[in-house]
Amino acid sequence: MRAHPLATDALLAAGVFTAMVIGSFADPHGPHGPAFGTRAPQPLSLALMVLAAAALVLRRRHPLAVLAVTSALTLTELITGAPRAPVAMGAVVALYTLAARTDRPTTWRVGLLTMAGLTGVAMLAGPLPWYAQENLGLFAWTGMAAAAGDAVRSRRAFIDAIRERAERAERTREEEARRRVAEERLRIARDLHDVVAHHIALVNVQAGVAAHVMDKRPDQAKEALAHVRDASRSALNELRATVGLLRQSGDPEAPTEPAPGLAVLDALVDTFRHAGLPVDVIVQLGPGRDAALPAAVDLAAYRVIQEALTNVRKHAGPGARAEVSVVRVGSSAEVTVLDDGGSGADSSPEPADPGGGHGLLGMRERAGALGGSCFAGPRYGGGYRVHVILPV
């Protein structure tokens, strides 16, 4: 029906014409009550029925024009028909179509005008008395047609609104899912960068030390190789845990080990000290319960310190020293990592190649995700300073 609306309206018009012809043989005022077959339609009435049914073929394309035509044909039948044929059925169908396809104010105005016009002419100018049941029936049928069409239009609008809300909700869910996937990919990329950059930098330094002292001081080379083994084992463990979470098909289970935080800061700093980087640490978070940081802030502070010290070890010159401080200031935790640059230090903590180096970007993203800020830049007199403020 939706694919071929014109054919559907043609079938409807044929059905209405058939009903009008059959109804024209019925006489409600027979000698013994309503009777069928005691009268026949006049040629003029038959022509009016044909025209009214033909007009209904275009009822969807031109609803107002079709209503006007069928109403005019109905008025002609009301004035001249004796006996009267049910040509008004065409106007009833046309009024229903108009009410179903237009807005409510138009339905009220046109519907009242049609009801009043047809009923008034039937009462005042027709051959029947004004109180005849046919006149009252005409008023009832036109009123029901307008009400039914308005109800259908309201239901269609309600269904369309529900469908639109469902589609909008589906689009919103898809956008939210894409946003969460992007955020999760960014978080995983930051964690992998922190893990790989830290441990591989230590492995590189210790392997260089071992190669340098292998011939003259084998004991020190053995110790450096032990640090290489420990750092590589830690990197493999963290990578295995991360990849294991990514490979799970369902919802990932809670990790069996706690996320790294300031509680294991000493172990992190020891790895750098073993790699030959002296590090001084000051942690002042307040007494009692105030000393506990939220898990997200605790992890971010740990990762910032890890990345900053890795940059110091990679880019600072020989003999460099680093200072780490984590201080609670009001409603924020301030993390500061300083280095003196050593001798022959790089001027930048990241490679000059613009396509590589995501450490500073990762620190800024971590701070920004928590509503904080990150500043990183050279110090006056040499060295580098990283200062991150994390709201608690």
Tab-separated table of C-alpha atoms in Angstrom:
chain	number	residue	atom	x	y	z
A	1	MET	CA	0.000	0.000	0.000
A	2	ARG	CA	2.855	2.398	0.752
A	3	ALA	CA	4.710	1.413	-2.389
A	4	HIS	CA	1.690	2.085	-4.649
A	5	PRO	CA	-0.505	4.733	-2.990
A	6	LEU	CA	-2.315	5.700	-6.196
A	7	ALA	CA	-3.405	2.109	-6.852
A	8	THR	CA	-4.537	1.816	-3.236
A	9	ASP	CA	-6.647	4.972	-3.528
A	10	ALA	CA	-8.127	3.677	-6.790
A	11	LEU	CA	-9.226	0.474	-5.032
A	12	LEU	CA	-10.673	2.547	-2.182
A	13	ALA	CA	-12.555	4.719	-4.659
A	14	ALA	CA	-13.995	1.602	-6.315
A	15	GLY	CA	-15.116	0.297	-2.939
A	16	VAL	CA	-16.738	3.609	-2.011
A	17	PHE	CA	-18.537	3.729	-5.384
A	18	THR	CA	-19.833	0.199	-4.865
A	19	ALA	CA	-21.079	1.082	-1.378
A	20	MET	CA	-22.799	4.241	-2.681
A	21	VAL	CA	-24.550	2.319	-5.462
A	22	ILE	CA	-25.737	-0.395	-3.074
A	23	GLY	CA	-26.888	2.222	-0.566
A	24	SER	CA	-28.884	4.043	-3.219
A	25	PHE	CA	-31.200	0.998	-3.503
A	26	ALA	CA	-32.053	1.118	0.197
A	27	ASP	CA	-35.164	3.018	1.284
A	28	PRO	CA	-35.279	3.941	4.983
A	29	HIS	CA	-38.921	5.093	4.652
A	30	GLY	CA	-40.607	2.002	3.208
A	31	PRO	CA	-44.252	1.203	3.949
A	32	HIS	CA	-43.211	-1.487	6.408
A	33	GLY	CA	-39.928	0.112	7.588
A	34	PRO	CA	-36.518	0.153	5.896
A	35	ALA	CA	-36.500	-1.863	2.684
A	36	PHE	CA	-33.982	-2.752	-0.034
A	37	GLY	CA	-34.661	-2.811	-3.751
A	38	THR	CA	-37.821	-0.728	-3.645
A	39	ARG	CA	-36.090	2.225	-5.347
A	40	ALA	CA	-33.263	2.900	-7.840
A	41	PRO	CA	-30.847	5.813	-8.228
A	42	GLN	CA	-31.578	8.553	-10.731
A	43	PRO	CA	-29.155	9.080	-13.666
A	44	LEU	CA	-27.993	12.396	-12.156
A	45	SER	CA	-27.336	10.738	-8.811
A	46	LEU	CA	-25.426	7.935	-10.535
A	47	ALA	CA	-23.256	10.494	-12.357
A	48	LEU	CA	-22.586	12.362	-9.114
A	49	MET	CA	-21.516	9.098	-7.445
A	50	VAL	CA	-19.126	8.328	-10.298
A	51	LEU	CA	-17.546	11.800	-10.072
A	52	ALA	CA	-17.257	11.669	-6.261
A	53	ALA	CA	-15.588	8.250	-6.382
A	54	ALA	CA	-13.220	9.352	-9.165
A	55	ALA	CA	-12.154	12.384	-7.133
A	56	LEU	CA	-11.105	10.113	-4.257
A	57	VAL	CA	-8.280	8.697	-6.398
A	58	LEU	CA	-6.391	11.967	-5.800
A	59	ARG	CA	-7.324	12.315	-2.131
A	60	ARG	CA	-3.701	12.066	-0.837
A	61	ARG	CA	-2.151	14.396	-3.388
A	62	HIS	CA	-4.785	17.141	-3.160
A	63	PRO	CA	-6.856	16.528	0.006
A	64	LEU	CA	-8.370	20.013	0.216
A	65	ALA	CA	-9.328	20.132	-3.467
A	66	VAL	CA	-10.853	16.654	-3.305
A	67	LEU	CA	-12.879	17.663	-0.234
A	68	ALA	CA	-14.142	20.747	-2.046
A	69	VAL	CA	-15.175	18.711	-5.116
A	70	THR	CA	-16.896	15.960	-3.146
A	71	SER	CA	-18.662	18.534	-0.965
A	72	ALA	CA	-19.939	20.365	-4.046
A	73	LEU	CA	-21.219	17.083	-5.526
A	74	THR	CA	-22.855	16.235	-2.195
A	75	LEU	CA	-24.599	19.623	-2.059
A	76	THR	CA	-25.928	19.056	-5.572
A	77	GLU	CA	-27.347	15.694	-4.545
A	78	LEU	CA	-28.852	17.112	-1.340
A	79	ILE	CA	-30.738	19.764	-3.303
A	80	THR	CA	-31.839	17.766	-6.349
A	81	GLY	CA	-31.865	14.143	-5.275
A	82	ALA	CA	-35.298	12.618	-4.876
A	83	PRO	CA	-34.877	9.988	-3.623
A	84	ARG	CA	-31.542	10.991	-2.169
A	85	ALA	CA	-28.457	8.830	-2.953
A	86	PRO	CA	-25.519	8.508	-0.486
A	87	VAL	CA	-23.141	10.744	-2.472
A	88	ALA	CA	-22.033	12.210	0.893
A	89	MET	CA	-19.881	9.105	1.462
A	90	GLY	CA	-17.265	10.674	-0.847
A	91	ALA	CA	-17.179	13.858	1.253
A	92	VAL	CA	-16.879	11.803	4.463
A	93	VAL	CA	-13.830	9.931	3.129
A	94	ALA	CA	-12.281	13.162	1.812
A	95	LEU	CA	-12.776	14.904	5.181
A	96	TYR	CA	-11.136	11.982	6.997
A	97	THR	CA	-8.160	12.168	4.624
A	98	LEU	CA	-7.767	15.909	5.154
A	99	ALA	CA	-7.883	15.530	8.947
A	100	ALA	CA	-5.326	12.701	8.858
A	101	ARG	CA	-2.835	14.603	6.695
A	102	THR	CA	-3.011	18.186	7.990
A	103	ASP	CA	-2.665	19.918	11.349
A	104	ARG	CA	-5.347	20.167	14.022
A	105	PRO	CA	-6.312	23.839	13.503
A	106	THR	CA	-6.940	23.195	9.806
A	107	THR	CA	-8.981	20.112	10.688
A	108	TRP	CA	-11.161	22.096	13.104
A	109	ARG	CA	-11.778	24.962	10.699
A	110	VAL	CA	-12.436	22.892	7.574
A	111	GLY	CA	-14.301	20.172	9.497
A	112	LEU	CA	-16.721	22.596	11.159
A	113	LEU	CA	-17.294	24.413	7.886
A	114	THR	CA	-18.025	21.137	6.069
A	115	MET	CA	-20.299	19.820	8.799
A	116	ALA	CA	-22.233	23.061	9.075
A	117	GLY	CA	-22.456	23.599	5.317
A	118	LEU	CA	-23.652	20.138	4.362
A	119	THR	CA	-26.047	19.765	7.301
A	120	GLY	CA	-27.454	23.287	6.883
A	121	VAL	CA	-28.147	22.824	3.180
A	122	ALA	CA	-29.683	19.399	3.814
A	123	MET	CA	-32.032	20.851	6.462
A	124	LEU	CA	-33.001	24.047	4.708
A	125	ALA	CA	-32.919	23.300	0.976
A	126	GLY	CA	-33.426	19.534	0.780
A	127	PRO	CA	-36.644	17.727	-0.031
A	128	LEU	CA	-36.814	16.125	3.413
A	129	PRO	CA	-37.956	17.807	6.637
A	130	TRP	CA	-35.163	19.495	8.546
A	131	TYR	CA	-35.506	17.008	11.418
A	132	ALA	CA	-35.154	13.944	9.191
A	133	GLN	CA	-32.747	11.322	10.450
A	134	GLU	CA	-30.764	11.482	7.210
A	135	ASN	CA	-29.874	15.120	7.981
A	136	LEU	CA	-28.791	14.302	11.517
A	137	GLY	CA	-26.874	11.271	10.247
A	138	LEU	CA	-24.990	13.483	7.790
A	139	PHE	CA	-23.895	15.718	10.681
A	140	ALA	CA	-22.782	12.704	12.738
A	141	TRP	CA	-20.856	11.024	9.919
A	142	THR	CA	-18.901	14.165	8.967
A	143	GLY	CA	-18.078	14.833	12.619
A	144	MET	CA	-16.843	11.276	13.166
A	145	ALA	CA	-14.757	11.448	9.988
A	146	ALA	CA	-12.972	14.602	11.207
A	147	ALA	CA	-12.415	13.129	14.688
A	148	ALA	CA	-11.131	9.796	13.333
A	149	GLY	CA	-8.730	11.511	10.952
A	150	ASP	CA	-7.383	13.730	13.718
A	151	ALA	CA	-6.889	10.700	15.971
A	152	VAL	CA	-4.983	8.853	13.233
A	153	ARG	CA	-2.785	11.906	12.603
A	154	SER	CA	-2.024	12.213	16.345
A	155	ARG	CA	-1.123	8.526	16.579
A	156	ARG	CA	1.186	8.767	13.580
A	157	ALA	CA	2.885	11.820	15.070
A	158	PHE	CA	3.290	9.999	18.391
A	159	ILE	CA	4.819	6.937	16.703
A	160	ASP	CA	7.153	9.134	14.648
A	161	ALA	CA	8.268	10.938	17.803
A	162	ILE	CA	8.971	7.622	19.549
A	163	ARG	CA	10.900	6.361	16.524
A	164	GLU	CA	12.920	9.588	16.357
A	165	ARG	CA	13.762	9.396	20.066
A	166	ALA	CA	14.808	5.769	19.675
A	167	GLU	CA	17.040	6.604	16.706
A	168	ARG	CA	18.520	9.576	18.548
A	169	ALA	CA	19.149	7.413	21.607
A	170	GLU	CA	20.809	4.788	19.405
A	171	ARG	CA	23.043	7.433	17.824
A	172	THR	CA	23.879	8.758	21.291
A	173	ARG	CA	24.794	5.264	22.491
A	174	GLU	CA	27.000	4.711	19.464
A	175	GLU	CA	28.743	8.051	19.957
A	176	GLU	CA	29.225	7.325	23.656
A	177	ALA	CA	30.631	3.895	22.825
A	178	ARG	CA	33.058	5.408	20.313
A	179	ARG	CA	34.100	8.039	22.841
A	180	ARG	CA	34.713	5.415	25.520
A	181	VAL	CA	36.708	3.299	23.074
A	182	ALA	CA	38.846	6.308	22.159
A	183	GLU	CA	39.419	7.163	25.818
A	184	GLU	CA	40.323	3.566	26.627
A	185	ARG	CA	42.758	3.382	23.702
A	186	LEU	CA	44.381	6.613	24.874
A	187	ARG	CA	44.659	5.303	28.444
A	188	ILE	CA	46.196	2.019	27.284
A	189	ALA	CA	48.614	3.897	25.024
A	190	ARG	CA	49.718	6.074	27.953
A	191	ASP	CA	50.224	3.096	30.246
A	192	LEU	CA	52.152	1.131	27.632
A	193	HIS	CA	54.329	4.142	26.902
A	194	ASP	CA	55.087	4.647	30.578
A	195	VAL	CA	55.915	0.979	31.132
A	196	VAL	CA	58.009	0.516	28.001
A	197	ALA	CA	59.828	3.857	28.198
A	198	HIS	CA	60.759	3.375	31.844
A	199	HIS	CA	61.952	-0.197	31.735
A	200	ILE	CA	63.604	-0.085	28.310
A	201	ALA	CA	65.482	3.072	29.285
A	202	LEU	CA	66.827	1.317	32.369
A	203	VAL	CA	67.716	-1.774	30.353
A	204	ASN	CA	69.559	0.381	27.852
A	205	VAL	CA	71.545	2.181	30.553
A	206	GLN	CA	72.464	-0.955	32.474
A	207	ALA	CA	73.399	-2.816	29.288
A	208	GLY	CA	75.703	0.060	28.377
A	209	VAL	CA	77.302	-0.051	31.795
A	210	ALA	CA	77.784	-3.805	31.571
A	211	ALA	CA	79.403	-3.539	28.153
A	212	HIS	CA	81.704	-0.780	29.375
A	213	VAL	CA	83.015	-2.550	32.482
A	214	MET	CA	82.812	-6.151	31.293
A	215	ASP	CA	86.565	-6.583	30.837
A	216	LYS	CA	87.952	-4.596	33.775
A	217	ARG	CA	85.242	-5.000	36.451
A	218	PRO	CA	83.231	-8.157	35.802
A	219	ASP	CA	81.552	-7.972	39.221
A	220	GLN	CA	80.020	-4.584	38.389
A	221	ALA	CA	79.040	-5.879	34.945
A	222	LYS	CA	77.334	-8.836	36.590
A	223	GLU	CA	75.397	-6.486	38.862
A	224	ALA	CA	74.350	-4.338	35.865
A	225	LEU	CA	73.154	-7.426	34.013
A	226	ALA	CA	71.128	-8.416	37.062
A	227	HIS	CA	69.418	-5.030	36.941
A	228	VAL	CA	68.779	-5.596	33.230
A	229	ARG	CA	67.136	-8.925	34.046
A	230	ASP	CA	64.957	-7.398	36.786
A	231	ALA	CA	63.871	-4.444	34.628
A	232	SER	CA	63.042	-6.663	31.652
A	233	ARG	CA	61.101	-9.069	33.900
A	234	SER	CA	59.059	-6.175	35.321
A	235	ALA	CA	58.360	-4.851	31.822
A	236	LEU	CA	57.224	-8.269	30.620
A	237	ASN	CA	54.955	-8.738	33.622
A	238	GLU	CA	53.239	-5.385	33.127
A	239	LEU	CA	52.905	-5.920	29.390
A	240	ARG	CA	51.498	-9.409	29.970
A	241	ALA	CA	48.899	-8.023	32.391
A	242	THR	CA	47.857	-5.272	29.966
A	243	VAL	CA	47.666	-7.572	26.945
A	244	GLY	CA	45.755	-10.117	29.014
A	245	LEU	CA	43.066	-7.546	29.744
A	246	LEU	CA	42.864	-6.613	26.069
A	247	ARG	CA	42.440	-10.244	24.988
A	248	GLN	CA	39.429	-10.878	27.229
A	249	SER	CA	36.236	-11.206	25.174
A	250	GLY	CA	33.861	-10.235	27.982
A	251	ASP	CA	34.063	-7.654	30.704
A	252	PRO	CA	37.572	-7.659	32.164
A	253	GLU	CA	37.912	-8.994	35.658
A	254	ALA	CA	39.403	-6.920	38.403
A	255	PRO	CA	43.194	-7.044	38.394
A	256	THR	CA	44.736	-9.321	40.971
A	257	GLU	CA	47.404	-6.746	41.822
A	258	PRO	CA	46.752	-3.142	42.892
A	259	ALA	CA	47.518	-0.374	40.439
A	260	PRO	CA	50.900	1.251	41.057
A	261	GLY	CA	50.842	4.338	43.232
A	262	LEU	CA	52.849	6.370	45.693
A	263	ALA	CA	52.908	3.404	48.068
A	264	VAL	CA	55.504	1.774	45.782
A	265	LEU	CA	57.313	5.007	44.958
A	266	ASP	CA	60.413	3.885	46.840
A	267	ALA	CA	60.725	0.770	44.687
A	268	LEU	CA	60.435	2.907	41.556
A	269	VAL	CA	63.078	5.345	42.753
A	270	ASP	CA	65.410	2.450	43.656
A	271	THR	CA	65.411	1.282	40.037
A	272	PHE	CA	66.732	4.669	38.966
A	273	ARG	CA	69.282	4.762	41.765
A	274	HIS	CA	70.564	1.361	40.672
A	275	ALA	CA	70.841	2.798	37.144
A	276	GLY	CA	73.161	5.516	38.449
A	277	LEU	CA	70.708	8.412	38.907
A	278	PRO	CA	70.716	9.857	42.456
A	279	VAL	CA	67.167	10.787	43.429
A	280	ASP	CA	65.971	12.634	46.535
A	281	VAL	CA	62.316	12.132	47.480
A	282	ILE	CA	60.041	14.227	49.691
A	283	VAL	CA	56.415	13.190	50.239
A	284	GLN	CA	54.194	15.386	52.451
A	285	LEU	CA	50.517	14.569	52.125
A	286	GLY	CA	49.287	15.446	55.596
A	287	PRO	CA	48.434	13.434	58.696
A	288	GLY	CA	45.911	10.647	59.093
A	289	ARG	CA	43.199	10.238	56.518
A	290	ASP	CA	44.285	13.350	54.611
A	291	ALA	CA	47.395	11.477	53.474
A	292	ALA	CA	45.331	9.100	51.301
A	293	LEU	CA	44.857	10.208	47.699
A	294	PRO	CA	42.082	9.001	45.400
A	295	ALA	CA	43.126	6.039	43.280
A	296	ALA	CA	43.112	8.001	40.014
A	297	VAL	CA	45.205	10.820	41.484
A	298	ASP	CA	47.596	8.335	43.133
A	299	LEU	CA	48.145	6.489	39.820
A	300	ALA	CA	48.580	9.735	37.872
A	301	ALA	CA	51.179	11.017	40.348
A	302	TYR	CA	53.102	7.750	40.126
A	303	ARG	CA	53.076	7.738	36.318
A	304	VAL	CA	54.154	11.383	36.142
A	305	ILE	CA	57.132	10.714	38.411
A	306	GLN	CA	58.010	7.573	36.449
A	307	GLU	CA	57.972	9.383	33.105
A	308	ALA	CA	59.794	12.454	34.394
A	309	LEU	CA	62.617	10.392	35.933
A	310	THR	CA	62.829	8.307	32.751
A	311	ASN	CA	63.297	11.517	30.762
A	312	VAL	CA	65.996	12.658	33.193
A	313	ARG	CA	67.825	9.373	32.823
A	314	LYS	CA	67.580	9.475	29.037
A	315	HIS	CA	68.385	13.123	28.364
A	316	ALA	CA	70.314	14.536	31.299
A	317	GLY	CA	74.073	14.487	31.205
A	318	PRO	CA	76.449	12.365	33.304
A	319	GLY	CA	76.399	13.126	37.011
A	320	ALA	CA	72.846	14.489	36.952
A	321	ARG	CA	70.784	14.475	40.137
A	322	ALA	CA	66.997	14.511	40.483
A	323	GLU	CA	64.607	15.679	43.171
A	324	VAL	CA	61.047	14.450	43.553
A	325	SER	CA	58.465	16.097	45.787
A	326	VAL	CA	54.797	15.279	46.311
A	327	VAL	CA	53.077	17.857	48.504
A	328	ARG	CA	49.445	18.321	49.505
A	329	VAL	CA	48.509	21.995	49.084
A	330	GLY	CA	44.904	22.702	50.025
A	331	SER	CA	42.633	20.663	47.786
A	332	SER	CA	45.387	19.706	45.342
A	333	ALA	CA	48.414	17.467	45.224
A	334	GLU	CA	51.465	19.045	43.577
A	335	VAL	CA	54.062	16.771	42.009
A	336	THR	CA	57.441	18.297	41.129
A	337	VAL	CA	60.415	16.591	39.490
A	338	LEU	CA	63.657	18.604	39.119
A	339	ASP	CA	67.046	17.773	37.715
A	340	ASP	CA	70.241	19.807	37.527
A	341	GLY	CA	71.049	18.714	33.998
A	342	GLY	CA	74.416	17.167	34.856
A	343	SER	CA	77.201	17.813	32.379
A	344	GLY	CA	76.467	17.820	28.631
A	345	ALA	CA	72.715	17.598	29.153
A	346	ASP	CA	70.167	17.689	26.363
A	347	SER	CA	68.098	20.861	26.169
A	348	SER	CA	64.889	18.922	25.676
A	349	PRO	CA	63.465	15.915	27.542
A	350	GLU	CA	62.022	14.551	24.316
A	351	PRO	CA	63.649	13.596	20.990
A	352	ALA	CA	63.952	16.331	18.417
A	353	ASP	CA	62.053	14.221	15.895
A	354	PRO	CA	58.476	15.554	15.956
A	355	GLY	CA	57.143	12.132	15.130
A	356	GLY	CA	58.441	10.541	18.333
A	357	GLY	CA	58.243	11.172	22.034
A	358	HIS	CA	54.902	11.138	23.830
A	359	GLY	CA	56.015	11.415	27.446
A	360	LEU	CA	55.207	15.084	28.037
A	361	LEU	CA	51.967	14.723	26.067
A	362	GLY	CA	50.964	11.754	28.229
A	363	MET	CA	51.671	13.706	31.435
A	364	ARG	CA	49.541	16.613	30.239
A	365	GLU	CA	46.728	14.263	29.234
A	366	ARG	CA	46.777	12.551	32.620
A	367	ALA	CA	46.630	15.877	34.429
A	368	GLY	CA	43.928	17.246	32.118
A	369	ALA	CA	41.765	14.143	32.545
A	370	LEU	CA	41.626	14.858	36.299
A	371	GLY	CA	41.037	18.581	35.863
A	372	GLY	CA	44.627	19.501	36.701
A	373	SER	CA	47.509	21.129	34.878
A	374	CYS	CA	51.052	20.258	33.847
A	375	PHE	CA	54.029	22.546	33.273
A	376	ALA	CA	57.335	21.327	31.926
A	377	GLY	CA	60.299	23.394	30.833
A	378	PRO	CA	63.998	24.176	31.307
A	379	ARG	CA	65.212	25.604	34.596
A	380	TYR	CA	67.231	28.754	34.878
A	381	GLY	CA	70.874	27.751	35.192
A	382	GLY	CA	70.413	24.317	33.629
A	383	GLY	CA	68.295	21.252	34.079
A	384	TYR	CA	64.596	20.660	33.680
A	385	ARG	CA	61.472	21.045	35.800
A	386	VAL	CA	58.161	19.183	35.655
A	387	HIS	CA	55.352	20.528	37.833
A	388	VAL	CA	51.925	18.884	37.890
A	389	ILE	CA	48.877	19.969	39.916
A	390	LEU	CA	46.276	17.250	40.524
A	391	PRO	CA	42.987	18.226	42.217
A	392	VAL	CA	42.136	15.912	45.094
